[in-house]
Amino acid sequence: MTSRPHRPYLDRPGPWLVAHRGGSLLAPENTLAAFDRAVALGADAIETDVHLARDGVVVVFHDDETTRLTGAPGTIETRTYPEVAALDAGFSFTPDGGRTFPHRGRGLHPPAFSDVLARYPSMRFNVDAKSEDPALAAALARTIQAAGAEARVCVGSFSDAQAGRLGALLPECARYLPEQAATCHVMAAKTGQADAACPEDYDVADLPHRLGELVVVDAPVVAWFHARGMPVHVWTVDDEAEMRALLALGVDGIVTDRPDVLAGVLGR
């Protein structure tokens, strides 16, 4: 087994309930309303995403463009945070296929990550830096350090370069595998290449259950990561039967838009 530094972020028994964007089928994604709901449902961690506003504020938001979620075109990066806070983050959420929009015009806005960390002082966060901008990595590191939240935040990015920057800036934080590093490990697990030279300086394998027709997370993949001391968290799983099948494989966490369903599966 690979020897790894102690990460307090992982000092919680599994399997984990990880609320994807706070649970985006229950409330507007990446908003305080979603995060409040996730906390009430007993989530072990919240998966979220961040962009950098024009004035240097780290903003919780997923999309590269703001239209889908807020009805207003543009980006986070071209707005100051006061301009971001004027957006309606509840604009597009509908629980019934577009018949109603219960959060529209109710004052929900994309929150600053600093405010999120302050509002939930004991919650763990899995944070995806959405752009490859070095300024985002630096601002995210400053935000986490200012909050003293290194022990409860896992950082990363799909970009291997951005993930590397975050590791250098936040050596005390847990990190999840970026895309190329994860692909190396998964392919090695599936082909039996025990000597594959895949990056080992990560702490969590956050993996999709499937990519199209390809099943990514199966028994050999779970065994591969467990042999290296890395927990496996699988995204994004909303079906109860699929949740139960993954738990039977021994995965350590499930990332879901339906934290209410997973809470029931886990008996919470």
PDB file of C-alpha atoms in Angstrom:
ATOM      1  CA  MET A   1       0.000   0.000   0.000  1.00  0.00           C
ATOM      2  CA  THR A   2       1.250   3.465  -0.878  1.00  0.00           C
ATOM      3  CA  SER A   3       2.185   5.560   2.155  1.00  0.00           C
ATOM      4  CA  ARG A   4       0.261   8.817   2.184  1.00  0.00           C
ATOM      5  CA  PRO A   5       0.322  11.930   4.356  1.00  0.00           C
ATOM      6  CA  HIS A   6      -2.425  12.174   6.929  1.00  0.00           C
ATOM      7  CA  ARG A   7      -5.368  14.177   5.608  1.00  0.00           C
ATOM      8  CA  PRO A   8      -7.872  15.263   8.270  1.00  0.00           C
ATOM      9  CA  TYR A   9     -10.418  15.737   5.481  1.00  0.00           C
ATOM     10  CA  LEU A  10     -10.603  11.947   5.243  1.00  0.00           C
ATOM     11  CA  ASP A  11     -10.993  11.371   8.992  1.00  0.00           C
ATOM     12  CA  ARG A  12     -14.614  10.359   8.656  1.00  0.00           C
ATOM     13  CA  PRO A  13     -15.891   6.812   8.243  1.00  0.00           C
ATOM     14  CA  GLY A  14     -17.523   5.866   4.964  1.00  0.00           C
ATOM     15  CA  PRO A  15     -19.473   5.451   2.940  1.00  0.00           C
ATOM     16  CA  TRP A  16     -19.923   9.178   2.438  1.00  0.00           C
ATOM     17  CA  LEU A  17     -22.968  11.025   1.203  1.00  0.00           C
ATOM     18  CA  VAL A  18     -21.595  13.783  -1.028  1.00  0.00           C
ATOM     19  CA  ALA A  19     -24.192  16.295  -2.208  1.00  0.00           C
ATOM     20  CA  HIS A  20     -23.444  17.232  -5.826  1.00  0.00           C
ATOM     21  CA  ARG A  21     -23.602  21.039  -6.065  1.00  0.00           C
ATOM     22  CA  GLY A  22     -25.557  20.723  -2.822  1.00  0.00           C
ATOM     23  CA  GLY A  23     -28.111  18.365  -4.397  1.00  0.00           C
ATOM     24  CA  SER A  24     -29.136  20.044  -7.627  1.00  0.00           C
ATOM     25  CA  LEU A  25     -32.373  18.114  -8.120  1.00  0.00           C
ATOM     26  CA  LEU A  26     -33.700  19.316  -4.778  1.00  0.00           C
ATOM     27  CA  ALA A  27     -32.792  23.026  -4.863  1.00  0.00           C
ATOM     28  CA  PRO A  28     -30.995  25.490  -7.142  1.00  0.00           C
ATOM     29  CA  GLU A  29     -27.476  24.172  -7.560  1.00  0.00           C
ATOM     30  CA  ASN A  30     -24.547  25.729  -5.731  1.00  0.00           C
ATOM     31  CA  THR A  31     -26.734  28.014  -3.628  1.00  0.00           C
ATOM     32  CA  LEU A  32     -27.177  28.395   0.100  1.00  0.00           C
ATOM     33  CA  ALA A  33     -30.647  26.866  -0.292  1.00  0.00           C
ATOM     34  CA  ALA A  34     -29.114  23.684  -1.712  1.00  0.00           C
ATOM     35  CA  PHE A  35     -26.335  23.622   0.858  1.00  0.00           C
ATOM     36  CA  ASP A  36     -28.785  24.111   3.735  1.00  0.00           C
ATOM     37  CA  ARG A  37     -30.823  21.175   2.432  1.00  0.00           C
ATOM     38  CA  ALA A  38     -27.712  18.996   2.141  1.00  0.00           C
ATOM     39  CA  VAL A  39     -26.719  19.786   5.715  1.00  0.00           C
ATOM     40  CA  ALA A  40     -30.226  18.955   6.937  1.00  0.00           C
ATOM     41  CA  LEU A  41     -30.058  15.598   5.131  1.00  0.00           C
ATOM     42  CA  GLY A  42     -26.813  14.679   6.865  1.00  0.00           C
ATOM     43  CA  ALA A  43     -24.353  15.075   3.999  1.00  0.00           C
ATOM     44  CA  ASP A  44     -20.766  14.187   4.843  1.00  0.00           C
ATOM     45  CA  ALA A  45     -19.457  16.600   2.220  1.00  0.00           C
ATOM     46  CA  ILE A  46     -20.684  19.011  -0.417  1.00  0.00           C
ATOM     47  CA  GLU A  47     -19.249  18.953  -3.916  1.00  0.00           C
ATOM     48  CA  THR A  48     -19.092  22.410  -5.441  1.00  0.00           C
ATOM     49  CA  ASP A  49     -17.453  24.513  -8.135  1.00  0.00           C
ATOM     50  CA  VAL A  50     -15.731  27.878  -8.197  1.00  0.00           C
ATOM     51  CA  HIS A  51     -14.951  30.676 -10.625  1.00  0.00           C
ATOM     52  CA  LEU A  52     -13.092  33.962 -10.091  1.00  0.00           C
ATOM     53  CA  ALA A  53     -14.969  37.258 -10.300  1.00  0.00           C
ATOM     54  CA  ARG A  54     -13.284  40.247 -11.933  1.00  0.00           C
ATOM     55  CA  ASP A  55     -12.515  41.803  -8.534  1.00  0.00           C
ATOM     56  CA  GLY A  56     -10.807  38.667  -7.202  1.00  0.00           C
ATOM     57  CA  VAL A  57     -13.672  37.105  -5.239  1.00  0.00           C
ATOM     58  CA  VAL A  58     -13.959  33.308  -5.479  1.00  0.00           C
ATOM     59  CA  VAL A  59     -17.571  32.586  -6.474  1.00  0.00           C
ATOM     60  CA  VAL A  60     -19.481  29.325  -6.129  1.00  0.00           C
ATOM     61  CA  PHE A  61     -20.817  28.599  -9.618  1.00  0.00           C
ATOM     62  CA  HIS A  62     -20.553  25.732 -12.089  1.00  0.00           C
ATOM     63  CA  ASP A  63     -21.085  26.896 -15.661  1.00  0.00           C
ATOM     64  CA  ASP A  64     -18.612  28.867 -17.747  1.00  0.00           C
ATOM     65  CA  GLU A  65     -21.546  31.044 -18.856  1.00  0.00           C
ATOM     66  CA  THR A  66     -24.365  32.347 -16.674  1.00  0.00           C
ATOM     67  CA  THR A  67     -27.437  32.068 -18.902  1.00  0.00           C
ATOM     68  CA  ARG A  68     -28.558  28.517 -18.082  1.00  0.00           C
ATOM     69  CA  LEU A  69     -28.736  29.079 -14.357  1.00  0.00           C
ATOM     70  CA  THR A  70     -29.588  32.764 -14.009  1.00  0.00           C
ATOM     71  CA  GLY A  71     -31.263  33.753 -17.284  1.00  0.00           C
ATOM     72  CA  ALA A  72     -28.651  36.508 -17.723  1.00  0.00           C
ATOM     73  CA  PRO A  73     -25.907  36.074 -20.344  1.00  0.00           C
ATOM     74  CA  GLY A  74     -22.242  36.574 -19.550  1.00  0.00           C
ATOM     75  CA  THR A  75     -19.646  35.043 -17.274  1.00  0.00           C
ATOM     76  CA  ILE A  76     -18.566  35.240 -13.652  1.00  0.00           C
ATOM     77  CA  GLU A  77     -15.106  36.349 -14.765  1.00  0.00           C
ATOM     78  CA  THR A  78     -16.342  39.543 -16.464  1.00  0.00           C
ATOM     79  CA  ARG A  79     -18.421  40.645 -13.465  1.00  0.00           C
ATOM     80  CA  THR A  80     -17.428  42.110 -10.115  1.00  0.00           C
ATOM     81  CA  TYR A  81     -18.813  40.276  -7.118  1.00  0.00           C
ATOM     82  CA  PRO A  82     -21.545  42.887  -6.506  1.00  0.00           C
ATOM     83  CA  GLU A  83     -22.611  42.308 -10.104  1.00  0.00           C
ATOM     84  CA  VAL A  84     -22.554  38.541  -9.558  1.00  0.00           C
ATOM     85  CA  ALA A  85     -24.620  38.954  -6.396  1.00  0.00           C
ATOM     86  CA  ALA A  86     -27.293  40.712  -8.448  1.00  0.00           C
ATOM     87  CA  LEU A  87     -27.852  37.539 -10.518  1.00  0.00           C
ATOM     88  CA  ASP A  88     -30.827  35.301  -9.726  1.00  0.00           C
ATOM     89  CA  ALA A  89     -29.351  31.875  -8.995  1.00  0.00           C
ATOM     90  CA  GLY A  90     -32.853  30.463  -8.513  1.00  0.00           C
ATOM     91  CA  PHE A  91     -34.106  31.632 -11.905  1.00  0.00           C
ATOM     92  CA  SER A  92     -33.977  28.340 -13.809  1.00  0.00           C
ATOM     93  CA  PHE A  93     -34.632  25.750 -11.096  1.00  0.00           C
ATOM     94  CA  THR A  94     -37.823  23.792 -11.652  1.00  0.00           C
ATOM     95  CA  PRO A  95     -38.869  20.625  -9.806  1.00  0.00           C
ATOM     96  CA  ASP A  96     -41.674  19.794 -12.236  1.00  0.00           C
ATOM     97  CA  GLY A  97     -40.339  20.071 -15.770  1.00  0.00           C
ATOM     98  CA  GLY A  98     -40.874  23.791 -16.185  1.00  0.00           C
ATOM     99  CA  ARG A  99     -44.359  24.205 -14.792  1.00  0.00           C
ATOM    100  CA  THR A 100     -43.169  26.157 -11.773  1.00  0.00           C
ATOM    101  CA  PHE A 101     -40.009  28.009 -10.702  1.00  0.00           C
ATOM    102  CA  PRO A 102     -40.361  28.209  -6.929  1.00  0.00           C
ATOM    103  CA  HIS A 103     -37.034  29.911  -6.230  1.00  0.00           C
ATOM    104  CA  ARG A 104     -37.181  32.547  -8.980  1.00  0.00           C
ATOM    105  CA  GLY A 105     -37.016  36.076  -7.619  1.00  0.00           C
ATOM    106  CA  ARG A 106     -36.475  34.907  -4.043  1.00  0.00           C
ATOM    107  CA  GLY A 107     -33.095  36.535  -3.550  1.00  0.00           C
ATOM    108  CA  LEU A 108     -30.833  33.555  -4.185  1.00  0.00           C
ATOM    109  CA  HIS A 109     -27.518  34.566  -5.706  1.00  0.00           C
ATOM    110  CA  PRO A 110     -24.200  32.839  -6.409  1.00  0.00           C
ATOM    111  CA  PRO A 111     -22.416  32.943  -3.049  1.00  0.00           C
ATOM    112  CA  ALA A 112     -18.811  33.871  -2.356  1.00  0.00           C
ATOM    113  CA  PHE A 113     -16.885  30.784  -1.264  1.00  0.00           C
ATOM    114  CA  SER A 114     -15.635  32.657   1.805  1.00  0.00           C
ATOM    115  CA  ASP A 115     -19.244  33.135   2.922  1.00  0.00           C
ATOM    116  CA  VAL A 116     -19.987  29.457   2.337  1.00  0.00           C
ATOM    117  CA  LEU A 117     -17.047  28.366   4.481  1.00  0.00           C
ATOM    118  CA  ALA A 118     -18.180  30.723   7.249  1.00  0.00           C
ATOM    119  CA  ARG A 119     -21.809  29.580   7.111  1.00  0.00           C
ATOM    120  CA  TYR A 120     -20.943  25.868   7.418  1.00  0.00           C
ATOM    121  CA  PRO A 121     -17.928  25.765   9.751  1.00  0.00           C
ATOM    122  CA  SER A 122     -17.928  21.985  10.186  1.00  0.00           C
ATOM    123  CA  MET A 123     -18.895  20.878   6.673  1.00  0.00           C
ATOM    124  CA  ARG A 124     -16.398  19.273   4.301  1.00  0.00           C
ATOM    125  CA  PHE A 125     -16.216  20.651   0.759  1.00  0.00           C
ATOM    126  CA  ASN A 126     -14.924  19.040  -2.411  1.00  0.00           C
ATOM    127  CA  VAL A 127     -14.054  21.998  -4.640  1.00  0.00           C
ATOM    128  CA  ASP A 128     -13.578  21.980  -8.407  1.00  0.00           C
ATOM    129  CA  ALA A 129     -11.661  24.950  -9.816  1.00  0.00           C
ATOM    130  CA  LYS A 130     -13.477  25.363 -13.116  1.00  0.00           C
ATOM    131  CA  SER A 131     -10.910  27.386 -15.065  1.00  0.00           C
ATOM    132  CA  GLU A 132      -7.188  26.871 -15.612  1.00  0.00           C
ATOM    133  CA  ASP A 133      -6.406  30.472 -14.620  1.00  0.00           C
ATOM    134  CA  PRO A 134      -3.509  30.568 -12.127  1.00  0.00           C
ATOM    135  CA  ALA A 135      -5.230  33.560 -10.510  1.00  0.00           C
ATOM    136  CA  LEU A 136      -8.163  31.331  -9.565  1.00  0.00           C
ATOM    137  CA  ALA A 137      -5.859  28.830  -7.886  1.00  0.00           C
ATOM    138  CA  ALA A 138      -4.129  31.607  -5.942  1.00  0.00           C
ATOM    139  CA  ALA A 139      -7.400  33.222  -4.862  1.00  0.00           C
ATOM    140  CA  LEU A 140      -8.910  29.884  -3.863  1.00  0.00           C
ATOM    141  CA  ALA A 141      -5.844  29.102  -1.771  1.00  0.00           C
ATOM    142  CA  ARG A 142      -6.048  32.483  -0.033  1.00  0.00           C
ATOM    143  CA  THR A 143      -9.751  31.982   0.684  1.00  0.00           C
ATOM    144  CA  ILE A 144      -9.262  28.543   2.209  1.00  0.00           C
ATOM    145  CA  GLN A 145      -6.253  29.647   4.260  1.00  0.00           C
ATOM    146  CA  ALA A 146      -7.997  32.789   5.528  1.00  0.00           C
ATOM    147  CA  ALA A 147     -10.851  30.600   6.767  1.00  0.00           C
ATOM    148  CA  GLY A 148      -8.464  28.093   8.351  1.00  0.00           C
ATOM    149  CA  ALA A 149     -10.331  25.427   6.367  1.00  0.00           C
ATOM    150  CA  GLU A 150      -7.443  23.359   5.004  1.00  0.00           C
ATOM    151  CA  ALA A 151      -8.471  20.313   7.056  1.00  0.00           C
ATOM    152  CA  ARG A 152     -12.010  20.201   5.641  1.00  0.00           C
ATOM    153  CA  VAL A 153     -11.542  21.107   1.992  1.00  0.00           C
ATOM    154  CA  CYS A 154     -10.492  18.784  -0.818  1.00  0.00           C
ATOM    155  CA  VAL A 155      -9.331  20.734  -3.866  1.00  0.00           C
ATOM    156  CA  GLY A 156      -8.848  19.902  -7.489  1.00  0.00           C
ATOM    157  CA  SER A 157      -9.677  20.491 -11.105  1.00  0.00           C
ATOM    158  CA  PHE A 158     -10.252  18.476 -14.260  1.00  0.00           C
ATOM    159  CA  SER A 159      -7.111  20.257 -15.483  1.00  0.00           C
ATOM    160  CA  ASP A 160      -3.971  18.458 -14.360  1.00  0.00           C
ATOM    161  CA  ALA A 161      -2.004  21.723 -14.530  1.00  0.00           C
ATOM    162  CA  GLN A 162      -4.491  23.522 -12.279  1.00  0.00           C
ATOM    163  CA  ALA A 163      -4.567  20.563  -9.895  1.00  0.00           C
ATOM    164  CA  GLY A 164      -0.783  20.789  -9.676  1.00  0.00           C
ATOM    165  CA  ARG A 165      -0.938  24.492  -8.830  1.00  0.00           C
ATOM    166  CA  LEU A 166      -3.474  23.857  -6.088  1.00  0.00           C
ATOM    167  CA  GLY A 167      -1.287  21.137  -4.605  1.00  0.00           C
ATOM    168  CA  ALA A 168       1.669  23.504  -4.453  1.00  0.00           C
ATOM    169  CA  LEU A 169      -0.382  26.322  -2.933  1.00  0.00           C
ATOM    170  CA  LEU A 170      -2.335  24.146  -0.486  1.00  0.00           C
ATOM    171  CA  PRO A 171      -0.009  21.367   0.694  1.00  0.00           C
ATOM    172  CA  GLU A 172      -2.200  20.700   3.748  1.00  0.00           C
ATOM    173  CA  CYS A 173      -5.378  20.106   1.728  1.00  0.00           C
ATOM    174  CA  ALA A 174      -6.543  16.778   0.402  1.00  0.00           C
ATOM    175  CA  ARG A 175      -6.618  16.592  -3.398  1.00  0.00           C
ATOM    176  CA  TYR A 176      -8.588  14.502  -5.852  1.00  0.00           C
ATOM    177  CA  LEU A 177      -7.236  13.097  -9.087  1.00  0.00           C
ATOM    178  CA  PRO A 178      -7.484  15.334 -12.159  1.00  0.00           C
ATOM    179  CA  GLU A 179      -8.583  13.925 -15.497  1.00  0.00           C
ATOM    180  CA  GLN A 180      -5.328  12.662 -17.036  1.00  0.00           C
ATOM    181  CA  ALA A 181      -3.993  11.245 -13.780  1.00  0.00           C
ATOM    182  CA  ALA A 182      -7.309   9.489 -13.107  1.00  0.00           C
ATOM    183  CA  THR A 183      -7.331   8.048 -16.637  1.00  0.00           C
ATOM    184  CA  CYS A 184      -3.844   6.623 -16.123  1.00  0.00           C
ATOM    185  CA  HIS A 185      -4.912   4.844 -12.934  1.00  0.00           C
ATOM    186  CA  VAL A 186      -8.189   3.524 -14.313  1.00  0.00           C
ATOM    187  CA  MET A 187      -6.603   2.165 -17.468  1.00  0.00           C
ATOM    188  CA  ALA A 188      -3.840   0.525 -15.436  1.00  0.00           C
ATOM    189  CA  ALA A 189      -6.410  -1.082 -13.159  1.00  0.00           C
ATOM    190  CA  LYS A 190      -8.434  -2.411 -16.068  1.00  0.00           C
ATOM    191  CA  THR A 191      -5.425  -3.781 -17.962  1.00  0.00           C
ATOM    192  CA  GLY A 192      -3.525  -5.158 -14.978  1.00  0.00           C
ATOM    193  CA  GLN A 193      -0.499  -2.903 -15.434  1.00  0.00           C
ATOM    194  CA  ALA A 194       0.644  -3.034 -11.836  1.00  0.00           C
ATOM    195  CA  ASP A 195       3.844  -1.120 -12.649  1.00  0.00           C
ATOM    196  CA  ALA A 196       2.109   1.780 -14.422  1.00  0.00           C
ATOM    197  CA  ALA A 197       3.779   5.095 -13.625  1.00  0.00           C
ATOM    198  CA  CYS A 198       0.657   7.001 -12.616  1.00  0.00           C
ATOM    199  CA  PRO A 199       0.784  10.053 -10.326  1.00  0.00           C
ATOM    200  CA  GLU A 200       0.586   8.993  -6.690  1.00  0.00           C
ATOM    201  CA  ASP A 201       0.497  12.389  -4.961  1.00  0.00           C
ATOM    202  CA  TYR A 202      -3.289  12.580  -4.720  1.00  0.00           C
ATOM    203  CA  ASP A 203      -5.614  11.515  -1.934  1.00  0.00           C
ATOM    204  CA  VAL A 204      -9.062  10.748  -3.385  1.00  0.00           C
ATOM    205  CA  ALA A 205     -10.240   9.086  -6.601  1.00  0.00           C
ATOM    206  CA  ASP A 206     -13.324  11.051  -7.684  1.00  0.00           C
ATOM    207  CA  LEU A 207     -14.577   9.103 -10.671  1.00  0.00           C
ATOM    208  CA  PRO A 208     -17.629   8.928 -12.922  1.00  0.00           C
ATOM    209  CA  HIS A 209     -19.514   5.658 -12.660  1.00  0.00           C
ATOM    210  CA  ARG A 210     -19.752   5.520 -16.444  1.00  0.00           C
ATOM    211  CA  LEU A 211     -18.535   7.433 -19.472  1.00  0.00           C
ATOM    212  CA  GLY A 212     -20.989   6.631 -22.234  1.00  0.00           C
ATOM    213  CA  GLU A 213     -20.972   2.857 -22.612  1.00  0.00           C
ATOM    214  CA  LEU A 214     -17.774   2.442 -20.593  1.00  0.00           C
ATOM    215  CA  VAL A 215     -18.175   1.405 -16.971  1.00  0.00           C
ATOM    216  CA  VAL A 216     -15.388   3.285 -15.198  1.00  0.00           C
ATOM    217  CA  VAL A 217     -15.893   2.118 -11.618  1.00  0.00           C
ATOM    218  CA  ASP A 218     -15.900  -1.659 -11.255  1.00  0.00           C
ATOM    219  CA  ALA A 219     -14.404  -4.133  -8.786  1.00  0.00           C
ATOM    220  CA  PRO A 220     -10.856  -4.049 -10.233  1.00  0.00           C
ATOM    221  CA  VAL A 221     -10.798  -0.248 -10.176  1.00  0.00           C
ATOM    222  CA  VAL A 222     -11.996  -0.081  -6.573  1.00  0.00           C
ATOM    223  CA  ALA A 223      -9.409  -2.687  -5.567  1.00  0.00           C
ATOM    224  CA  TRP A 224      -6.665  -0.798  -7.410  1.00  0.00           C
ATOM    225  CA  PHE A 225      -7.271   2.445  -5.542  1.00  0.00           C
ATOM    226  CA  HIS A 226      -7.806   0.761  -2.187  1.00  0.00           C
ATOM    227  CA  ALA A 227      -4.444  -0.973  -2.588  1.00  0.00           C
ATOM    228  CA  ARG A 228      -2.956   2.517  -2.892  1.00  0.00           C
ATOM    229  CA  GLY A 229      -4.769   3.862   0.144  1.00  0.00           C
ATOM    230  CA  MET A 230      -7.127   6.040  -1.894  1.00  0.00           C
ATOM    231  CA  PRO A 231     -10.865   6.156  -1.222  1.00  0.00           C
ATOM    232  CA  VAL A 232     -13.138   6.005  -4.266  1.00  0.00           C
ATOM    233  CA  HIS A 233     -15.980   8.521  -4.605  1.00  0.00           C
ATOM    234  CA  VAL A 234     -18.304   8.021  -7.579  1.00  0.00           C
ATOM    235  CA  TRP A 235     -20.309  10.670  -9.450  1.00  0.00           C
ATOM    236  CA  THR A 236     -23.072  11.495 -10.271  1.00  0.00           C
ATOM    237  CA  VAL A 237     -25.454   8.768  -9.070  1.00  0.00           C
ATOM    238  CA  ASP A 238     -29.144   9.450  -8.470  1.00  0.00           C
ATOM    239  CA  ASP A 239     -30.713   5.995  -8.903  1.00  0.00           C
ATOM    240  CA  GLU A 240     -31.256   3.933  -5.758  1.00  0.00           C
ATOM    241  CA  ALA A 241     -30.413   0.588  -7.360  1.00  0.00           C
ATOM    242  CA  GLU A 242     -27.208   2.011  -8.814  1.00  0.00           C
ATOM    243  CA  MET A 243     -26.282   3.424  -5.412  1.00  0.00           C
ATOM    244  CA  ARG A 244     -26.762   0.034  -3.772  1.00  0.00           C
ATOM    245  CA  ALA A 245     -24.705  -1.721  -6.444  1.00  0.00           C
ATOM    246  CA  LEU A 246     -21.810   0.684  -5.990  1.00  0.00           C
ATOM    247  CA  LEU A 247     -21.919   0.363  -2.218  1.00  0.00           C
ATOM    248  CA  ALA A 248     -21.782  -3.401  -2.656  1.00  0.00           C
ATOM    249  CA  LEU A 249     -18.562  -2.915  -4.674  1.00  0.00           C
ATOM    250  CA  GLY A 250     -17.065  -1.149  -1.667  1.00  0.00           C
ATOM    251  CA  VAL A 251     -16.931   2.435  -2.887  1.00  0.00           C
ATOM    252  CA  ASP A 252     -16.237   4.958  -0.159  1.00  0.00           C
ATOM    253  CA  GLY A 253     -18.590   7.716  -1.224  1.00  0.00           C
ATOM    254  CA  ILE A 254     -21.332   8.569  -3.683  1.00  0.00           C
ATOM    255  CA  VAL A 255     -21.791  12.010  -5.207  1.00  0.00           C
ATOM    256  CA  THR A 256     -25.467  12.603  -5.900  1.00  0.00           C
ATOM    257  CA  ASP A 257     -28.017  15.194  -6.962  1.00  0.00           C
ATOM    258  CA  ARG A 258     -30.509  13.302  -4.765  1.00  0.00           C
ATOM    259  CA  PRO A 259     -29.017  13.340  -1.280  1.00  0.00           C
ATOM    260  CA  ASP A 260     -32.473  12.488   0.058  1.00  0.00           C
ATOM    261  CA  VAL A 261     -32.427   9.159  -1.808  1.00  0.00           C
ATOM    262  CA  LEU A 262     -28.886   8.316  -0.739  1.00  0.00           C
ATOM    263  CA  ALA A 263     -29.674   9.262   2.869  1.00  0.00           C
ATOM    264  CA  GLY A 264     -32.440   6.673   2.783  1.00  0.00           C
ATOM    265  CA  VAL A 265     -30.152   4.036   1.270  1.00  0.00           C
ATOM    266  CA  LEU A 266     -27.612   4.714   4.008  1.00  0.00           C
ATOM    267  CA  GLY A 267     -30.303   4.536   6.697  1.00  0.00           C
ATOM    268  CA  ARG A 268     -30.013   8.146   7.796  1.00  0.00           C
TER     269      ARG A 268
END
